[in-house]
CSV table of C-alpha atoms in Angstrom, one decimal:
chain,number,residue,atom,x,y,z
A,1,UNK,CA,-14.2,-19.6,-23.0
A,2,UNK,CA,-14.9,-22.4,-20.2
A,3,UNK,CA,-17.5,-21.1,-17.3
A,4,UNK,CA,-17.4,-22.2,-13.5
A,5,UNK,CA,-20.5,-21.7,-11.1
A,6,UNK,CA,-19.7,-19.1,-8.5
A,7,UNK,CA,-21.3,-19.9,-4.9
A,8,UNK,CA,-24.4,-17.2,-5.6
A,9,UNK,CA,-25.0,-19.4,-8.6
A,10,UNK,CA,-23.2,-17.0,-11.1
A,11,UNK,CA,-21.3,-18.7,-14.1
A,12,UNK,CA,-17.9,-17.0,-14.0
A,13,UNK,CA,-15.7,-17.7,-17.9
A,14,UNK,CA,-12.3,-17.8,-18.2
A,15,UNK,CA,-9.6,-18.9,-21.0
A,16,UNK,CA,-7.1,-21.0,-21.0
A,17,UNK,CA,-4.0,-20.9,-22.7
A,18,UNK,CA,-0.6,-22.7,-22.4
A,19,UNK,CA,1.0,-25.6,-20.7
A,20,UNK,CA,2.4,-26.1,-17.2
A,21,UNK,CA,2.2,-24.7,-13.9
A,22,UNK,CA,-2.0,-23.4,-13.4
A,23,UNK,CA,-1.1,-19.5,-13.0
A,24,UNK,CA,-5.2,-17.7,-12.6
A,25,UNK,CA,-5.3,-13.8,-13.6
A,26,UNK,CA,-7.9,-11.5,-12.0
A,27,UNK,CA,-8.0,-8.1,-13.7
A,28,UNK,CA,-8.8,-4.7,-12.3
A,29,UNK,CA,-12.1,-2.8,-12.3
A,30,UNK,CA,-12.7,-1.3,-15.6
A,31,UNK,CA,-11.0,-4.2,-18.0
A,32,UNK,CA,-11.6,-7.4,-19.3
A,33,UNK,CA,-9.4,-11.0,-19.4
A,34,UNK,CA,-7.8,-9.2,-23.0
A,35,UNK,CA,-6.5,-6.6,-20.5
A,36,UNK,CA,-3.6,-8.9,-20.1
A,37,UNK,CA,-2.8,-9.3,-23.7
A,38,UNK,CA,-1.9,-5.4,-24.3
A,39,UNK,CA,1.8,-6.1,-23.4
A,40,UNK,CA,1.6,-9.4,-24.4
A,41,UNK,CA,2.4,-10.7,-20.7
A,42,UNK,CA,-0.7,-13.1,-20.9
A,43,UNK,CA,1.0,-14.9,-23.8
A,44,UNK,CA,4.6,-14.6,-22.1
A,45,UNK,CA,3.1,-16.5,-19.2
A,46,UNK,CA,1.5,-19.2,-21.2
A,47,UNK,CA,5.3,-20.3,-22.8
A,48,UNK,CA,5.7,-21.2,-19.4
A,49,UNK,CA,2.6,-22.0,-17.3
A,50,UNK,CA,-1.5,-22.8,-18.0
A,51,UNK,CA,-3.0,-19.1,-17.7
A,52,UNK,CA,-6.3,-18.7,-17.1
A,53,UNK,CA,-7.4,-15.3,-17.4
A,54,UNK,CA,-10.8,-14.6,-15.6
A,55,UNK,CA,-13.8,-12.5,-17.2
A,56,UNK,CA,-15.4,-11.5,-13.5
A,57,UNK,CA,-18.7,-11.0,-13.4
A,58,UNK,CA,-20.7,-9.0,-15.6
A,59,UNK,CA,-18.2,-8.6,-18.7
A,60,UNK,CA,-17.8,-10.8,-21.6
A,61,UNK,CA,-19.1,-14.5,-21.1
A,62,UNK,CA,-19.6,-13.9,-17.3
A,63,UNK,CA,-23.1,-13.9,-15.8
A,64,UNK,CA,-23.9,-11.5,-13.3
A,65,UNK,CA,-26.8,-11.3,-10.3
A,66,UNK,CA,-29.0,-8.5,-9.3
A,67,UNK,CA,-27.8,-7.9,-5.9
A,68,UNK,CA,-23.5,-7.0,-5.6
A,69,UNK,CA,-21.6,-7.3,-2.7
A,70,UNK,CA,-17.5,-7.2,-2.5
A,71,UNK,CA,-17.5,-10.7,-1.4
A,72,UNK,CA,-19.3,-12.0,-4.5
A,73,UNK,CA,-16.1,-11.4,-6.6
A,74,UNK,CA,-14.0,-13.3,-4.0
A,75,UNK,CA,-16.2,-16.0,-4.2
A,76,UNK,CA,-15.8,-16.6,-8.1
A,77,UNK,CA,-12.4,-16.0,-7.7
A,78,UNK,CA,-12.0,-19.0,-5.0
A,79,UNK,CA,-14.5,-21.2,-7.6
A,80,UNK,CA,-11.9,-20.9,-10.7
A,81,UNK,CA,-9.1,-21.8,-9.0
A,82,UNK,CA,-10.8,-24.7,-6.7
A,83,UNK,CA,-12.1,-26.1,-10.4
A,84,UNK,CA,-8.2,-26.7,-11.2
A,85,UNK,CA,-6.7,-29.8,-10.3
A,86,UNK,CA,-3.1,-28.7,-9.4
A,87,UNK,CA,-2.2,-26.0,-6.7
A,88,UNK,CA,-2.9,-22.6,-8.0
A,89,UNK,CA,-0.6,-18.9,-8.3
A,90,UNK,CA,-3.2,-16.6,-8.2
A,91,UNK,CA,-2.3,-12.9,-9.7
A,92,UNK,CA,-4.7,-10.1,-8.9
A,93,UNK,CA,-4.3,-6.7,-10.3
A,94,UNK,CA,-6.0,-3.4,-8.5
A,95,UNK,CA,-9.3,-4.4,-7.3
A,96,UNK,CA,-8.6,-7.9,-8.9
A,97,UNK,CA,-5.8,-8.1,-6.5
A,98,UNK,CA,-8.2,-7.1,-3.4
A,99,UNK,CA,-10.5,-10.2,-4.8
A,100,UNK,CA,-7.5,-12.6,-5.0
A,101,UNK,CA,-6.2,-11.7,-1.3
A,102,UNK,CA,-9.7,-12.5,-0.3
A,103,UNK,CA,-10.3,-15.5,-2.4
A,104,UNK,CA,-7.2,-16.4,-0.6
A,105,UNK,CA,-9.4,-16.8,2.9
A,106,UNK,CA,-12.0,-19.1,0.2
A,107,UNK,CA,-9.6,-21.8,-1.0
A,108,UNK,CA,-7.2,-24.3,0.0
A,109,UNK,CA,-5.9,-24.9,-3.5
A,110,UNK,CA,-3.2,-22.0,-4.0
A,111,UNK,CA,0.1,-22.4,-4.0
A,112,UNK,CA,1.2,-19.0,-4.4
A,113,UNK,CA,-0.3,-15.2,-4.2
A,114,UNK,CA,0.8,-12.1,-6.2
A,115,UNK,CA,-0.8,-9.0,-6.1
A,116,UNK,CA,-0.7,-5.9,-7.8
A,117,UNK,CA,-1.8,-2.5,-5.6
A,118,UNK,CA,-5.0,-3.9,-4.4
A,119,UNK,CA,-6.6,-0.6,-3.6
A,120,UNK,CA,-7.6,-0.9,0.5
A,121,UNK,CA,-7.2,2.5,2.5
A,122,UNK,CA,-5.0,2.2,5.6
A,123,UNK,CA,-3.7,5.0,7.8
A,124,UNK,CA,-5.5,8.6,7.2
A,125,UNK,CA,-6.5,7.5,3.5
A,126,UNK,CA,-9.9,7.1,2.3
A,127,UNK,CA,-11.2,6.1,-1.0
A,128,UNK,CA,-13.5,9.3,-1.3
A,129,UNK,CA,-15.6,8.0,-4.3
A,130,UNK,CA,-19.2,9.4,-3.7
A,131,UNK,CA,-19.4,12.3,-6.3
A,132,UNK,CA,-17.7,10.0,-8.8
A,133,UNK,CA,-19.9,7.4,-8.4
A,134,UNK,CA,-22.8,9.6,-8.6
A,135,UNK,CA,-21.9,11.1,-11.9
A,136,UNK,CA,-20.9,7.7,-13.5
A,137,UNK,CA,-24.8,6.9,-12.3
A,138,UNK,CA,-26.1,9.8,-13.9
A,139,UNK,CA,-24.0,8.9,-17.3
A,140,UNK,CA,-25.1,5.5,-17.1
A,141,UNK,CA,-28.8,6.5,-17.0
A,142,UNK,CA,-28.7,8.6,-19.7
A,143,UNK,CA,-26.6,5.9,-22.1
A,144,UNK,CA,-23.5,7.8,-22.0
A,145,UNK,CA,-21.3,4.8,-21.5
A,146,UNK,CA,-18.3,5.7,-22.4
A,147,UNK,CA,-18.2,9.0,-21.0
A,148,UNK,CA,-18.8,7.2,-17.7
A,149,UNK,CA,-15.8,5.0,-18.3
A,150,UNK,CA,-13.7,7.9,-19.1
A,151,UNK,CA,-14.5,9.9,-15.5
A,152,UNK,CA,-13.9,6.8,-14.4
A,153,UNK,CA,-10.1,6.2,-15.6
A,154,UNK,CA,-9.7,10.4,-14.9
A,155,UNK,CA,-11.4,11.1,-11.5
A,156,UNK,CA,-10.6,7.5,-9.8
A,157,UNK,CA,-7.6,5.9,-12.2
A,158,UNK,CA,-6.3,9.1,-12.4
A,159,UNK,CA,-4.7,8.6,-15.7
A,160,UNK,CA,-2.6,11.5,-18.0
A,161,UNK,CA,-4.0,12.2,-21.2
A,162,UNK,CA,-1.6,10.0,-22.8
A,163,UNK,CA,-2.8,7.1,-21.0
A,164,UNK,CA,-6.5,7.8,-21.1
A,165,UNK,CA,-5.6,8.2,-25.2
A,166,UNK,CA,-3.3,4.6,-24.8
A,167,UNK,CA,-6.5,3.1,-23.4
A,168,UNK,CA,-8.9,4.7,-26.5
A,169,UNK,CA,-7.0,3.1,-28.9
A,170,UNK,CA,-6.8,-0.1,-27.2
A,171,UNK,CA,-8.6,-3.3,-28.5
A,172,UNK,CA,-10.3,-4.0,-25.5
A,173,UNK,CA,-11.8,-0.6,-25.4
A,174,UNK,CA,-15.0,-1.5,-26.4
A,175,UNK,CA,-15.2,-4.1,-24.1
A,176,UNK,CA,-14.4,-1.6,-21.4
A,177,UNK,CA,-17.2,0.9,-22.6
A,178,UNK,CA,-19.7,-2.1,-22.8
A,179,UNK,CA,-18.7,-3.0,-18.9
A,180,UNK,CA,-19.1,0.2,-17.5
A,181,UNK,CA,-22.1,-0.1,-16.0
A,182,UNK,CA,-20.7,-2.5,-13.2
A,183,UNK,CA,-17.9,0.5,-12.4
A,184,UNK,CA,-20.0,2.4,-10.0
A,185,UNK,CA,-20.7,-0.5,-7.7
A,186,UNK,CA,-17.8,-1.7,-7.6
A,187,UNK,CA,-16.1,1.4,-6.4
A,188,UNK,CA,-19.0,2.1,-3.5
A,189,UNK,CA,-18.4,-1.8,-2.5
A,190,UNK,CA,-14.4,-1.2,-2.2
A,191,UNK,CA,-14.7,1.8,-0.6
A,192,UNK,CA,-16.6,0.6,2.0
A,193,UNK,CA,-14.1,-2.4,2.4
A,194,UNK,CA,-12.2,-2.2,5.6
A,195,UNK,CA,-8.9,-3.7,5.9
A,196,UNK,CA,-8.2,-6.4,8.8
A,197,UNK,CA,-4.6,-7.7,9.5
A,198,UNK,CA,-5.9,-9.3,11.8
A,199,UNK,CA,-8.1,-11.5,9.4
A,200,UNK,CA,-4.8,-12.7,7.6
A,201,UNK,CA,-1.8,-13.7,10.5
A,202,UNK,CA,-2.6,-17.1,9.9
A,203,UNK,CA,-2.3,-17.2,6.0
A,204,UNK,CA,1.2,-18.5,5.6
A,205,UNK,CA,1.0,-18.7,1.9
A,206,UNK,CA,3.9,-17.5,-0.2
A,207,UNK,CA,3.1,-13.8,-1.8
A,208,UNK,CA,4.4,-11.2,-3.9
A,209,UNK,CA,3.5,-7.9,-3.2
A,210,UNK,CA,3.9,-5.5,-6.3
A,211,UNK,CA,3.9,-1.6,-6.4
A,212,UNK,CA,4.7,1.1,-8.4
A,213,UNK,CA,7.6,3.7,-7.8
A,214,UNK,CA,5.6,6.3,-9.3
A,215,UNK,CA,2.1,5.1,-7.4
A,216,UNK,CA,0.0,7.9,-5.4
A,217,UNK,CA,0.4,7.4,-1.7
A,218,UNK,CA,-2.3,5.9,-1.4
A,219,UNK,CA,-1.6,2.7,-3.5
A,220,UNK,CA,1.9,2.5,-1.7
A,221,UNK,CA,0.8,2.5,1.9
A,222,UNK,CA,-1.8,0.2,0.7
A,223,UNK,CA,1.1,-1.9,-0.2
A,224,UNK,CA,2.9,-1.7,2.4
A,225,UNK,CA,-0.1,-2.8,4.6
A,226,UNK,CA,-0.7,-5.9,2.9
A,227,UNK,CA,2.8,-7.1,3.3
A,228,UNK,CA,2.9,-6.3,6.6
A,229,UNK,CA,-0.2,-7.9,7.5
A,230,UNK,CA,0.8,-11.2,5.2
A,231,UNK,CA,3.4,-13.5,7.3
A,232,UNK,CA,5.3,-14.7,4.0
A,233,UNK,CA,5.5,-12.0,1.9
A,234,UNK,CA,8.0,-10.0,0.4
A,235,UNK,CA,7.6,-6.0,-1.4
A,236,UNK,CA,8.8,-5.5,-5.1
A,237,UNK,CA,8.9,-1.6,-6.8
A,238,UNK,CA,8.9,-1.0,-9.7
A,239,UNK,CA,10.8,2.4,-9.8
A,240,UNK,CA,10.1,4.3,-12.4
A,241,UNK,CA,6.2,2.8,-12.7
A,242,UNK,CA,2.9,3.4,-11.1
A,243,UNK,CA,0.2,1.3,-11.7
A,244,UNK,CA,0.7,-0.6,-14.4
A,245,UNK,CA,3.9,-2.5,-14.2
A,246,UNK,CA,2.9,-5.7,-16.3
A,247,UNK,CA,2.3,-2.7,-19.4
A,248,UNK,CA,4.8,-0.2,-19.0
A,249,UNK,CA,7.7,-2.9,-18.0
A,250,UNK,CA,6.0,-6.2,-19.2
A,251,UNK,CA,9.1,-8.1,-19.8
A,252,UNK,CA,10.6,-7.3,-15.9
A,253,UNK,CA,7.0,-7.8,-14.7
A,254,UNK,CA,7.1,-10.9,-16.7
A,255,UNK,CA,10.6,-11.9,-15.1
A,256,UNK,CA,9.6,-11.0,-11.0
A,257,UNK,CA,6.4,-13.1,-11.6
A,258,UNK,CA,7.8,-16.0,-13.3
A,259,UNK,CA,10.7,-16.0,-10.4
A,260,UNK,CA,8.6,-16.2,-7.9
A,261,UNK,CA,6.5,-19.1,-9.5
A,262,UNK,CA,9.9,-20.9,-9.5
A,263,UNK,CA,10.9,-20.7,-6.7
A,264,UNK,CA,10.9,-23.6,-4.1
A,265,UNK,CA,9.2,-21.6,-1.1
């Protein structure tokens, strides 16, 4: 792992892999950098491009600070990909895809955006997240780690038993259990987020907007926002798919992404 210093001072690690192209991953709330290696898309990318997969803060090698704020997580976002000395694509999933579009405002080094449902609420939706968060609190205080984790992936992530079972018996998931504790502020922070179009008319560069056929309303009008909002940007579904696209269709996730890096725009 290699480390950058965030603006608050926090040392942010990510890993590099490959050759070509800089392509920066920013995962979603409860994984890790591994959490692109469970399709093996991370590695697919690296045939092609240098990956760096981010570990944001508090997981893995990543410091952390006392006080958290939304912004924060933008910020280290924006320091990885101003440390590279090439222009960047920057690919956010879920919450790591509401970082990248703000690290977007933080950098003049990208060359590309594509994100994955970043998770804003937009019309009559709200991201109702106070009882969660309170139990996950609770869970947390009394060392019950993984239990918070789970609520977390069945009360907010809303995953099927056979998904909350597919992420049990993934590597990672002891990585997840161990992160946990930075779930509940995360959620309060992003809940409290409010989405400005108005803060992005001017941010001409190229972006992919990815959603899931199969998504809850709420992720697809969140969607659907963003690329509206965005002035060169273009929607792909994934029908058949919710949330997950690059591990329920990695090699067409794989694909989309890789076409879009290629392209001249």
């Amino acid at each position: 792992m290699e480390t950058v210093i965030s603006e608050d001072g926090t040392p942010i690690a990510y890993e590099r892999t490959g050759s070509g192209p800089p392509l920066v991953l920013v995962h979603g709330s409860a994984d890790l950098h591994t959490f692109w290696d469970l399709a093996g898309t991370r590695s697919a990318f690296a045939e092609h491009c240098t990956v760096y997969a981010i570990n944001r803060r508090g997981r893995g090698e990543s410091g952390d600070a006392a006080e958290y704020e939304l912004e924060r997580e933008a910020e280290d976002v924006a320091a990885v990909v101003n440390a590279i000395d090439a222009p960047v694509t920057l690919l956010g999933h879920s919450s790591g895809a509401l970082y990248s579009l703000e690290a977007a405002l933080r950098t003049d080094n990208l060359r590309k955006l594509i994100l994955n449902e970043p998770p804003v609420a937009v019309g009559d939706h709200e991201l109702d997240v106070e009882e969660a968060v309170t139990e996950m609190g609770g869970l947390l205080e009394d060392g019950e780690h993984e239990q918070a984790l789970v609520l977390f992936l069945q009360e907010v992530a809303q995953l099927t038993p056979e998904e909350l079972d597919a992420a049990r018996s993934a590597p990672i998931w002891k990585d997840m259990v161990n992160a946990a504790n930075t779930l509940p502020r995360e959620l309060q922070a992003i809940a409290e987020y409010e989405f400005d179009a108005a803060r992005f008319v001017e941010m001409t560069t190229p972006t992919l907007v990815l959603s899931g056929g199969e998504s809850p309303p709420f992720n697809k009008d969140a969607t659907e926002a963003v690329t509206d909002a965005l002035p060169n940007s273009r929607l792909v579904t994934f029908d058949g798919h919710a949330h997950e696209p690059m591990n329920t269709a990695p090699d067409r996730f794989v694909d989309e992404v890789l076409t879009f890096i290629r392209e001249s725009n």
